[in-house]
Coordinates of C-alpha atoms and ligand atoms in Angstrom, one line a residue:
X1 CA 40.2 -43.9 23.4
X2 CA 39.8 -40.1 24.3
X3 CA 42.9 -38.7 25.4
X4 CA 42.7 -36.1 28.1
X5 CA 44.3 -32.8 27.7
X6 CA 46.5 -33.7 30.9
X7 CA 47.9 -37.0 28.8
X8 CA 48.2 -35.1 25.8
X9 CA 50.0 -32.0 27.7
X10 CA 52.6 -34.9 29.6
X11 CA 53.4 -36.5 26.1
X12 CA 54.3 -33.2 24.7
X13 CA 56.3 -31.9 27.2
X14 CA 57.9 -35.2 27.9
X15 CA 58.8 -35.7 24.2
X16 CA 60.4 -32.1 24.3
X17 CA 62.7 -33.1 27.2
X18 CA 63.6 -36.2 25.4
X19 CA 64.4 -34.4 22.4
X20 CA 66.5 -31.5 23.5
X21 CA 68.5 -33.8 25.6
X22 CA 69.1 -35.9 22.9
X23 CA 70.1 -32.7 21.2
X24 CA 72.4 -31.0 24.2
X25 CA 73.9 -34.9 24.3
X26 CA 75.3 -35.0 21.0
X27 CA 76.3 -31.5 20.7
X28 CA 77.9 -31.2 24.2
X29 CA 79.8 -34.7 23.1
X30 CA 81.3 -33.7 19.9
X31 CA 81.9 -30.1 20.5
X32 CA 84.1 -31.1 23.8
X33 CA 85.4 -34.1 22.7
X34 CA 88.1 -31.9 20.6
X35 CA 89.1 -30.2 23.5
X36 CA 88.9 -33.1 25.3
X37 CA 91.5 -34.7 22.8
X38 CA 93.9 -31.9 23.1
X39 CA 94.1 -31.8 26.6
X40 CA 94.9 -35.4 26.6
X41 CA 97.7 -35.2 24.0
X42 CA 99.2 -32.2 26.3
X43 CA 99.4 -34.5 29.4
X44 CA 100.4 -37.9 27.6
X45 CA 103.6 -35.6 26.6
X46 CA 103.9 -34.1 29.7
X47 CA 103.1 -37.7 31.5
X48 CA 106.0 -38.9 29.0
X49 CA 108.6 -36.0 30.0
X50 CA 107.4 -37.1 33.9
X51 CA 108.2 -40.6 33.5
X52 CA 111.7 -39.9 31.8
X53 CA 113.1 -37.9 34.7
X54 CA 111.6 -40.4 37.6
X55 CA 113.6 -43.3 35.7
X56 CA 116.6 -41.6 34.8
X57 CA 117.1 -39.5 38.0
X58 CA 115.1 -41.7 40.9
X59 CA 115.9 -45.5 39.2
X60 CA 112.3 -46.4 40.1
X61 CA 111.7 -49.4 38.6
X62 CA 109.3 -49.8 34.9
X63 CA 107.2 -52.6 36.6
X64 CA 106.0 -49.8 39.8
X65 CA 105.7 -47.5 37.1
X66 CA 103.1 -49.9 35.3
X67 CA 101.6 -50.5 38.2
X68 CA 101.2 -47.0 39.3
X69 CA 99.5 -46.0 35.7
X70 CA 97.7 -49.1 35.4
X71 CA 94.3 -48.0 36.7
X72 CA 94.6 -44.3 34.8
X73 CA 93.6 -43.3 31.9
X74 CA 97.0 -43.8 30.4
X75 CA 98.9 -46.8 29.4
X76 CA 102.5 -46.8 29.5
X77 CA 105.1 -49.9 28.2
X78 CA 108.5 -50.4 28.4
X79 CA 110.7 -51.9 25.4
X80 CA 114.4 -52.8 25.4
X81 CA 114.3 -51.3 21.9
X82 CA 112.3 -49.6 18.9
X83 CA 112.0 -53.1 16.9
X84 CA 110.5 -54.4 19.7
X85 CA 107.9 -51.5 19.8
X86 CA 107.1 -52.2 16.1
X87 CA 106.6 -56.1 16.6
X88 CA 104.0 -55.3 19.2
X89 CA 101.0 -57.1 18.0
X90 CA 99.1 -55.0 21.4
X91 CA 99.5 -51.9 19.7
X92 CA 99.1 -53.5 15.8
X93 CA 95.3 -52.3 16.9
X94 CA 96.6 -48.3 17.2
X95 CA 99.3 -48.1 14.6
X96 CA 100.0 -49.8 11.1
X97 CA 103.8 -50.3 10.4
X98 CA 104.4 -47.4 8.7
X99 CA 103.4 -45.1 11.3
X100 CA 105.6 -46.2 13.8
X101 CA 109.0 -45.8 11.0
X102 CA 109.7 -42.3 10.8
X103 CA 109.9 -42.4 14.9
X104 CA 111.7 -44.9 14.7
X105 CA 114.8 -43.8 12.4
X106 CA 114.8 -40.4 13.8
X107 CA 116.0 -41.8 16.8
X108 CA 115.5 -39.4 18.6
X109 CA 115.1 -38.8 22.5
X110 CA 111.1 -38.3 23.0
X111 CA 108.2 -37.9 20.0
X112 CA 105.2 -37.6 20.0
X113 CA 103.1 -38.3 17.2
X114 CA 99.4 -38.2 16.2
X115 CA 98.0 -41.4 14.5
X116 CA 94.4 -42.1 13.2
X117 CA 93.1 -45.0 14.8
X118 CA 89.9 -46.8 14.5
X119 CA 88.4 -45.1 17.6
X120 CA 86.6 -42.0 16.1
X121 CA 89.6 -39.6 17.1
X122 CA 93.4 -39.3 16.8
X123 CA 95.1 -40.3 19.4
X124 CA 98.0 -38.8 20.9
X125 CA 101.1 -41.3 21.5
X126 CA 104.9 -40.8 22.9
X127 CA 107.7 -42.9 22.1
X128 CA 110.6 -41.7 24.9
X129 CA 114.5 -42.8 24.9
X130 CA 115.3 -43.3 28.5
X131 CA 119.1 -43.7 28.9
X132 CA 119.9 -45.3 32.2
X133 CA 122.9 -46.7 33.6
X134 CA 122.7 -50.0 32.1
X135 CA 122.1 -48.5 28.5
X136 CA 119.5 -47.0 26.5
X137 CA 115.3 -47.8 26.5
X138 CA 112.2 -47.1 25.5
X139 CA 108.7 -46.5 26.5
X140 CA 105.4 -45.3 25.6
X141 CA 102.5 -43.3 26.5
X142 CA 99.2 -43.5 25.4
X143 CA 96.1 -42.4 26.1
X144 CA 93.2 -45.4 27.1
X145 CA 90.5 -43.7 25.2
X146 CA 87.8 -46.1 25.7
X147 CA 88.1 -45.3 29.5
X148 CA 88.7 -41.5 29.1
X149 CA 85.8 -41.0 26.8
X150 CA 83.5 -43.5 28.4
X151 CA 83.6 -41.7 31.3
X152 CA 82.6 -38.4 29.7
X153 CA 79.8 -40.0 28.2
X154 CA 78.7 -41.7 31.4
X155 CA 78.8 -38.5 33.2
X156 CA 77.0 -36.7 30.5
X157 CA 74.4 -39.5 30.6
X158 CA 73.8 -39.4 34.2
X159 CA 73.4 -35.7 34.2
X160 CA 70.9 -36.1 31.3
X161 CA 69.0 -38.6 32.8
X162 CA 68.6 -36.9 35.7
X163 CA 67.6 -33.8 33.8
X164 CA 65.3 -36.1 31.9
X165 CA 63.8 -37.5 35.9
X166 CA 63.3 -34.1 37.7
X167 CA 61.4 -32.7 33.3
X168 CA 59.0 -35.4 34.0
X169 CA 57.6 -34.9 37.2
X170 CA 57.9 -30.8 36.7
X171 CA 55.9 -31.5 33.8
X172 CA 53.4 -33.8 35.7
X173 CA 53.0 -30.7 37.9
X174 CA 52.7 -28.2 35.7
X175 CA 50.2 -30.2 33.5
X176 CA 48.1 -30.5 37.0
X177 CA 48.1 -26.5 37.1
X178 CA 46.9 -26.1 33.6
X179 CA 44.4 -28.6 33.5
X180 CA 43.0 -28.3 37.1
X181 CA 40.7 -25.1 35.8
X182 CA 39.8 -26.9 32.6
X183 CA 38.6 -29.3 34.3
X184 CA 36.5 -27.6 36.3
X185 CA 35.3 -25.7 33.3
X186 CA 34.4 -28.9 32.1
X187 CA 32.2 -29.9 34.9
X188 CA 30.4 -26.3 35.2
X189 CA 30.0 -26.2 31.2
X190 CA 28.6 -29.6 32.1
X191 CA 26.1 -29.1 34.7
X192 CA 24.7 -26.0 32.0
X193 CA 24.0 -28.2 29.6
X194 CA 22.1 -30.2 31.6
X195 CA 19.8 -27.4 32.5
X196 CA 21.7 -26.7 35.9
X197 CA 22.6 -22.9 35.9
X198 CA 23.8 -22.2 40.0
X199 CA 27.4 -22.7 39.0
X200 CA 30.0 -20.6 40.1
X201 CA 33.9 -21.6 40.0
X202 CA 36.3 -20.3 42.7
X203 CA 38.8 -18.4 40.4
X204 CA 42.6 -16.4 41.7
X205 CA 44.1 -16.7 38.7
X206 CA 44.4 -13.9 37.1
X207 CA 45.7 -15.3 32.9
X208 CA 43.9 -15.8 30.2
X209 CA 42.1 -19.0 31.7
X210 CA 41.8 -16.8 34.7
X211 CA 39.5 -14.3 32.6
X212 CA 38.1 -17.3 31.0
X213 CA 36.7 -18.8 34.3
X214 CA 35.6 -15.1 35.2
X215 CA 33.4 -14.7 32.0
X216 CA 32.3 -18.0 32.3
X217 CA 31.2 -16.9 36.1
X218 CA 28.9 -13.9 34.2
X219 CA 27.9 -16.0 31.7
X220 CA 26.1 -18.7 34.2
X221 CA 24.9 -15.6 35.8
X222 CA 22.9 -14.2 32.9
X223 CA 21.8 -17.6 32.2
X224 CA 20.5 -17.6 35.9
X225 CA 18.7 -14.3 35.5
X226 CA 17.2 -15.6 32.2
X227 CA 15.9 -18.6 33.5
X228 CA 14.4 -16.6 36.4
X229 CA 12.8 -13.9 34.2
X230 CA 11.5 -16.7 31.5
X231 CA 9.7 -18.4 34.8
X232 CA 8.3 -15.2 36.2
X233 CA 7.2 -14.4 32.6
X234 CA 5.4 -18.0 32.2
X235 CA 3.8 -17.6 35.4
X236 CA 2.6 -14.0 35.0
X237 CA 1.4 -15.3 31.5
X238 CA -0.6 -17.8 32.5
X239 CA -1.7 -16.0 35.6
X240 CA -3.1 -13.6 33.3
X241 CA -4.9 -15.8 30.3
X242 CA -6.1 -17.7 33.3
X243 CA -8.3 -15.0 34.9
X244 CA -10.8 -14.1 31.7
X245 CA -10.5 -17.5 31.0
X246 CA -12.1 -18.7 34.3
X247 CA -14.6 -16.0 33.8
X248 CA -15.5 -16.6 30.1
X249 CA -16.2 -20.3 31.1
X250 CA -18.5 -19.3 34.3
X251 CA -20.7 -17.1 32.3
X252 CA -20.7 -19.2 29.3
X253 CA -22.1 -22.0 31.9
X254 CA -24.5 -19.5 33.1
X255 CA -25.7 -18.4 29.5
X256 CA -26.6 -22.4 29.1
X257 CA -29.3 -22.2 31.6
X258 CA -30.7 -18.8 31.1
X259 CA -33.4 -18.1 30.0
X260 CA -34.1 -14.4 30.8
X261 CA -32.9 -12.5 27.3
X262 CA -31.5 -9.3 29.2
X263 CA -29.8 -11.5 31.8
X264 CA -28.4 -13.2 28.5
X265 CA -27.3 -10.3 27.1
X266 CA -25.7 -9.3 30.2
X267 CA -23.9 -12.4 30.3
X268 CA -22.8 -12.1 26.5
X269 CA -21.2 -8.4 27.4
X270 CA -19.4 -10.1 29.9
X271 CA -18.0 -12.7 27.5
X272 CA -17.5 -10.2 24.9
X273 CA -15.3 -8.0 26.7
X274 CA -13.7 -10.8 29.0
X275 CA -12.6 -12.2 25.0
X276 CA -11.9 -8.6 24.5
X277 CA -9.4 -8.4 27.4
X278 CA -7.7 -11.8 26.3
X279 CA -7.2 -10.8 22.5
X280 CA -5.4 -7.3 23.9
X281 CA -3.4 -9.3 26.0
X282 CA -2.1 -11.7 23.4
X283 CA -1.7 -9.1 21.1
X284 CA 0.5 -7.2 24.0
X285 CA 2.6 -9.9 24.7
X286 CA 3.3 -10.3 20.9
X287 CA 4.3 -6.9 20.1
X288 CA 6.6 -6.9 23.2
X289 CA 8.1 -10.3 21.9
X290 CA 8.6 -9.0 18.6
X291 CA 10.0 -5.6 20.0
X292 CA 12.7 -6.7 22.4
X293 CA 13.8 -9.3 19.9
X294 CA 14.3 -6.6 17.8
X295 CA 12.5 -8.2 15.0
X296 CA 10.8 -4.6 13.8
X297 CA 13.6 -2.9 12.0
X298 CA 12.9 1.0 13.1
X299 CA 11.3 2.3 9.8
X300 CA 11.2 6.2 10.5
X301 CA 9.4 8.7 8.4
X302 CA 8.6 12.6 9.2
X303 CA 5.1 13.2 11.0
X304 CA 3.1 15.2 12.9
X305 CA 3.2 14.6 16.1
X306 CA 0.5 16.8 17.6
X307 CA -1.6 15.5 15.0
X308 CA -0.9 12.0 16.2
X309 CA -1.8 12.7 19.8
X310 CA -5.2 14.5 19.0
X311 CA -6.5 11.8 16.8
X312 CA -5.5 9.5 19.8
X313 CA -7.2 11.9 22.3
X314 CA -10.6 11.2 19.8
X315 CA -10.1 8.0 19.4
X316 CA -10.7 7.2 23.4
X317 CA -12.6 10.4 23.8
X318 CA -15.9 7.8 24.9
X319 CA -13.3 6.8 28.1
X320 CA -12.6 10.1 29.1
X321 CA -16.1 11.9 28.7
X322 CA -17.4 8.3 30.5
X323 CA -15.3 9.5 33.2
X324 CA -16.7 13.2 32.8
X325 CA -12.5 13.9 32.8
X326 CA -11.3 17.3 32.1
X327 CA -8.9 17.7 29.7
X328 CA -6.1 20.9 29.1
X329 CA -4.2 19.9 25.6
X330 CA -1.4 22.3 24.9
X331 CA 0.3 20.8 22.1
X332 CA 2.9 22.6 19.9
X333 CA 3.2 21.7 16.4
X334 CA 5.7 19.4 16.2
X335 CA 7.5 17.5 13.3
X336 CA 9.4 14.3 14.0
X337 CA 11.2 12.0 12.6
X338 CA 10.1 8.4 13.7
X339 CA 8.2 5.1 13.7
X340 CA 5.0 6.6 13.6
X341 CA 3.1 3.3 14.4
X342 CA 5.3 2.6 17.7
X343 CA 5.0 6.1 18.8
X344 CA 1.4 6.2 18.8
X345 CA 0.8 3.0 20.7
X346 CA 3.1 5.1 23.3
X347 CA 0.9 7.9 24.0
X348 CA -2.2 5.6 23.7
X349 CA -0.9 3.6 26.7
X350 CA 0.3 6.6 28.2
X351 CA -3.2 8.5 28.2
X352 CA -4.9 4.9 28.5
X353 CA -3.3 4.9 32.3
X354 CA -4.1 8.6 33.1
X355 CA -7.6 7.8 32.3
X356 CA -7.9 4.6 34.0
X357 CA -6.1 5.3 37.4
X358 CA -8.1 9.5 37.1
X359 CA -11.1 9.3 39.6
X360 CA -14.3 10.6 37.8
X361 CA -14.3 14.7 37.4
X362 CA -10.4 14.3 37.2
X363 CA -8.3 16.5 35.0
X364 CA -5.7 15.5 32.6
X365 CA -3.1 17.9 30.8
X366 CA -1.6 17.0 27.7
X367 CA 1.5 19.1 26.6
X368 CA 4.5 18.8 23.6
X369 CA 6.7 20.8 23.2
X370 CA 9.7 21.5 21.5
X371 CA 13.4 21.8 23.4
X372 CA 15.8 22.7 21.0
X373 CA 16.4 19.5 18.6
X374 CA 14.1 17.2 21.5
X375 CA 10.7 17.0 21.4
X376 CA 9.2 16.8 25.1
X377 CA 5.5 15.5 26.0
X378 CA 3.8 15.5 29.3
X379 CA 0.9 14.1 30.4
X380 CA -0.7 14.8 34.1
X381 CA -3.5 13.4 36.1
X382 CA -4.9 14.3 39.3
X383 CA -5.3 10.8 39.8
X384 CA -4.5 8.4 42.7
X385 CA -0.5 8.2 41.8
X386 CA 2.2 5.5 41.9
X387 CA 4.4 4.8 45.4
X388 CA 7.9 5.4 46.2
X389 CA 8.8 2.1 45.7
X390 CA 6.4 1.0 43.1
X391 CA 8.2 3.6 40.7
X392 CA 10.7 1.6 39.1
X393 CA 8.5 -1.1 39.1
X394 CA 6.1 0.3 36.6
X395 CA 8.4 -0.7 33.6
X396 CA 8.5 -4.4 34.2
X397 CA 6.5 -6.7 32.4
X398 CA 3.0 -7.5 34.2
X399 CA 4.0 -5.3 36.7
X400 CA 0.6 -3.7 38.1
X401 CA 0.4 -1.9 41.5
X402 CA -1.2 -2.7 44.3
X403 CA -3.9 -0.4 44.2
X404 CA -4.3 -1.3 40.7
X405 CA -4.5 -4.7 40.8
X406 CA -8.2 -5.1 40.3
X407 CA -8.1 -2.5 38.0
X408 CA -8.7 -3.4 34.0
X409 CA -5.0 -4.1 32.5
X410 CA -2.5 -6.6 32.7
X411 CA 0.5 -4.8 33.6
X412 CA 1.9 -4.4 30.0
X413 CA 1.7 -0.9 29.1
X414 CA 4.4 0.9 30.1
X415 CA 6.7 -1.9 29.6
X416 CA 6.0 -1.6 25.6
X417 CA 6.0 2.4 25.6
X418 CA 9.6 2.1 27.6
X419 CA 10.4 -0.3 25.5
X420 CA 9.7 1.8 22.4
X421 CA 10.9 5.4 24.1
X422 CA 14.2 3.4 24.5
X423 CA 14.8 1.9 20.5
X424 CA 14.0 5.6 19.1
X425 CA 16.5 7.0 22.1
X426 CA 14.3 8.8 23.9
X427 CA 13.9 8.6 27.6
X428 CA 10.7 8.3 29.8
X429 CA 10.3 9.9 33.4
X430 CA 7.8 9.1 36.0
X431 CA 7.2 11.6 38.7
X432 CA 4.1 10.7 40.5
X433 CA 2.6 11.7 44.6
X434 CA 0.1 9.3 45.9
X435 CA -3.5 10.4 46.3
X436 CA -2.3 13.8 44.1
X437 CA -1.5 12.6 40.9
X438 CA 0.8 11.9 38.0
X439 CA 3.2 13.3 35.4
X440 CA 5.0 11.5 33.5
X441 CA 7.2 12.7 30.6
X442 CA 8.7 11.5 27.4
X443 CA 12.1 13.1 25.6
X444 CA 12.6 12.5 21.9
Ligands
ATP1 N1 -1.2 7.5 35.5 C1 -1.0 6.5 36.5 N2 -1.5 6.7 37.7 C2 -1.3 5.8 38.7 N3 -0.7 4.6 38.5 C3 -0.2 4.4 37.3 C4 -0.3 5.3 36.2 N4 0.3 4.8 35.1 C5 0.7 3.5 35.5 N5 0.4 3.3 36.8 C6 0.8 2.1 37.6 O1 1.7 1.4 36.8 C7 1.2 0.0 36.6 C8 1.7 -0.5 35.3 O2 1.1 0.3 34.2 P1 0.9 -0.4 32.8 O3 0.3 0.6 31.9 O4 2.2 -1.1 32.5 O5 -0.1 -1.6 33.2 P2 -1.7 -1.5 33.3 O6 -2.2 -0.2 32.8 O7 -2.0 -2.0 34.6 O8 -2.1 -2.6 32.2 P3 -2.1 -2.5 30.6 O9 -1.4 -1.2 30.3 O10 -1.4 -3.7 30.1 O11 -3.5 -2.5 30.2 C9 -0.3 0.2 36.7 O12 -0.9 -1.1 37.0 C10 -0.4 1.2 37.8 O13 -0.3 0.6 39.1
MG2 MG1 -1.7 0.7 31.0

């Protein structure tokens, strides 16, 4: 059987009570016991002394006398004489024979005398003369230890046990507190597990299970965001495989049938560049993968930078010149330390978008230049610029805007140029008017 933490947490506690009273039992038992001894010794004399005077001066009589100490915790006897005392088999159980002698021939008026008996302590015992009118007598006092000490331990034992009562159901309380927000950690960890991530647990406490239960709160949070972006990311995924898809399959089922060869060939470009589309794509969504699971370990060598952007600039120059786009390059010469492969897919997408979104006869200005120890690049269009609200948008993942939604792309661009601005600790600013143009500009 698995026992729960509140069982565990009782036992524990309960076993500590147990113990320490034990403990305080035994201690507080022997440790005033002494004292206990001493104080009874003091009063059997001074009992003894009592009893003396009242008989001698008051005549009371020894039976009233009995009577009156019978339910304390003293005993007290009367004798005609000291042999009598020692023939006592009653008190053979206190004294031997011996012990009783030297009282005896001393003969004197009151003793007291300390004698080991078989009760765990001394005991304290008085042998008085009383010398009345009709002649001499004797008595003696002694303490009834069995009562005296029996009530000690009684009272000791009731106080323990009640200690012992109000421990346990303290402890059954305080287990409840410490165990209530476990177990509700216990059902929220729960409910995660089993894929179920809207958990949030009320919290006030401010301990370490306190702060527990608030991380656990963030934690379930993330995990909520997580699960929200992985959707959105599935969806957009297969939102965007779907579309060339759908095409590739129409035109392949209209390639079947044709028979016109430059109809055909139309219908093959179409293929070709739908295939194109889906290949860039995957390729996209696999170098963003590998990039924000930090897979690529930033292997950074010196460059040229401006060398980097013109060969890029030739590399598309068929896009631009398609476009009959103007283009003002002002680049310094620049040398910088970085991944050299990242950094060129940045300013590819970068001039990719100016060209794309430009209107034909547009104009596009390319600048770097060099701010103390950062390196800043710009590019500008004149074409038909981002919205307010769309700005911050342009960074996430399959993001495209509205006006752009038709356009050639799938909305990954940016995020991978951000995404690679950000590991070499750059920053990348957007400033952009709609139906003017934009600029946007990269800091090393
Ligand atoms: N120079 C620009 N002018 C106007 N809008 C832009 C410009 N650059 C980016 N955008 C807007 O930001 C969106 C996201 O750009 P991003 O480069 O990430 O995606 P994309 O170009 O649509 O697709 P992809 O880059 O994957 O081919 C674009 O769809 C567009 O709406
Ligand atoms: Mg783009």
């Amino acid at each position: 059987m698995r026992k729960s933490i509140y069982v565990k947490l009782v036992l524990i506690f309960v076993f500590i009570i147990s113990i320490s009273n034990f403990i305080a039992f035994f201690s507080f038992y022997f440790t005033t016991a002494k004292k206990l001894r001493e104080d009874i010794g003091t009063e059997t004399v001074k009992l003894s002394k009592q009893i003396k005077d009242i008989c001698e001066s008051k005549n009371v009589p020894e039976s009233s006398i009995e009577a009156l100490l019978n339910d304390s915790y003293y005993n007290v006897k009367f004798y005609d004489n000291l042999s009598q005392i020692e023939a006592d088999a009653a008190l053979a159980r206190f004294f031997d024979e011996n012990a009783l002698k030297p009282l005896v021939q001393s003969n004197s008026e009151s003793n007291e005398i300390k004698l080991n008996t078989r009760a765990p302590f001394e005991l304290s015992i008085t042998v008085t003369r009383i010398n009345t009118s009709e002649g001499s007598k004797y008595f003696i006092v002694y303490p009834d230890l069995a009562k005296s000490l029996f009530g000690v331990r009684f009272l000791i034992m009731r106080v323990n046990s009640l200690a012992l009562i109000i421990g346990v159901i303290m402890t059954l309380l305080a287990a409840m507190i410490v165990t209530k927000p476990v177990k509700a950690l216990k059902a929220a960890t729960h409910r995660i597990a089993g894929g179920d991530f809207n958990v949030n647990i009320q919290n006030k406490r401010k301990d370490e299970i306190g702060q527990l239960i608030d991380d656990f709160n963030i934690m379930a949070k993330e995990l909520r965001g997580i699960e929200m972006l992985r959707n959105d990311f599935v969806t957009a995924v297969s939102h965007e495989f779907k579309t060339p898809l759908t095409s590739i399959e129409g035109y392949t089922k209209l390639l079947k049938d044709c028979k016109d060869d430059s109809e055909r060939n139309e219908y093959i470009e179409v293929i070709i560049e739908e295939t194109r589309r889906l290949s860039k794509l995957s390729s996209n969504i696999l170098q963003l993968n590998r990039l924000e699971n930090e897979n690529i370990s930033l292997h950074k060598e010196s460059f040229r930078l401006d060398e980097q952007i013109r060969r890029i600039v030739l590399l598309v120059e068929i896009k631009w010149t398609e476009k009959n786009i103007e283009l003002d390059i002002d680049l310094d010469e620049v040398v910088f330390n970085g991944n050299e492969q990242l950094l060129y897919q940045v300013w590819l997408n970068l001039f990719d978008n100016a060209i794309k979104f430009s209107p034909t006869g547009g104009k596009i200005s390319l600048s770097l230049e060099k701010e103390g120890s950062a390196v800043k690049f710009r590019i500008k269009d004149n074409g038909m610029g981002i919205a307010p609200e769309q700005k911050n948008r342009v960074f996430e993942k399959f993001y495209k805007g509205d006006r752009s939604r038709n356009s050639d792309g799938n909305g990954l661009g940016l995020s991978i140029a951000s995404k690679i601005v950000d590991m070499h600790g750059g920053e990348i600013k957007i400033d952009s008017e709609v139906g003017k143009g934009t600029e946007i500009c990269v800091v090393l």
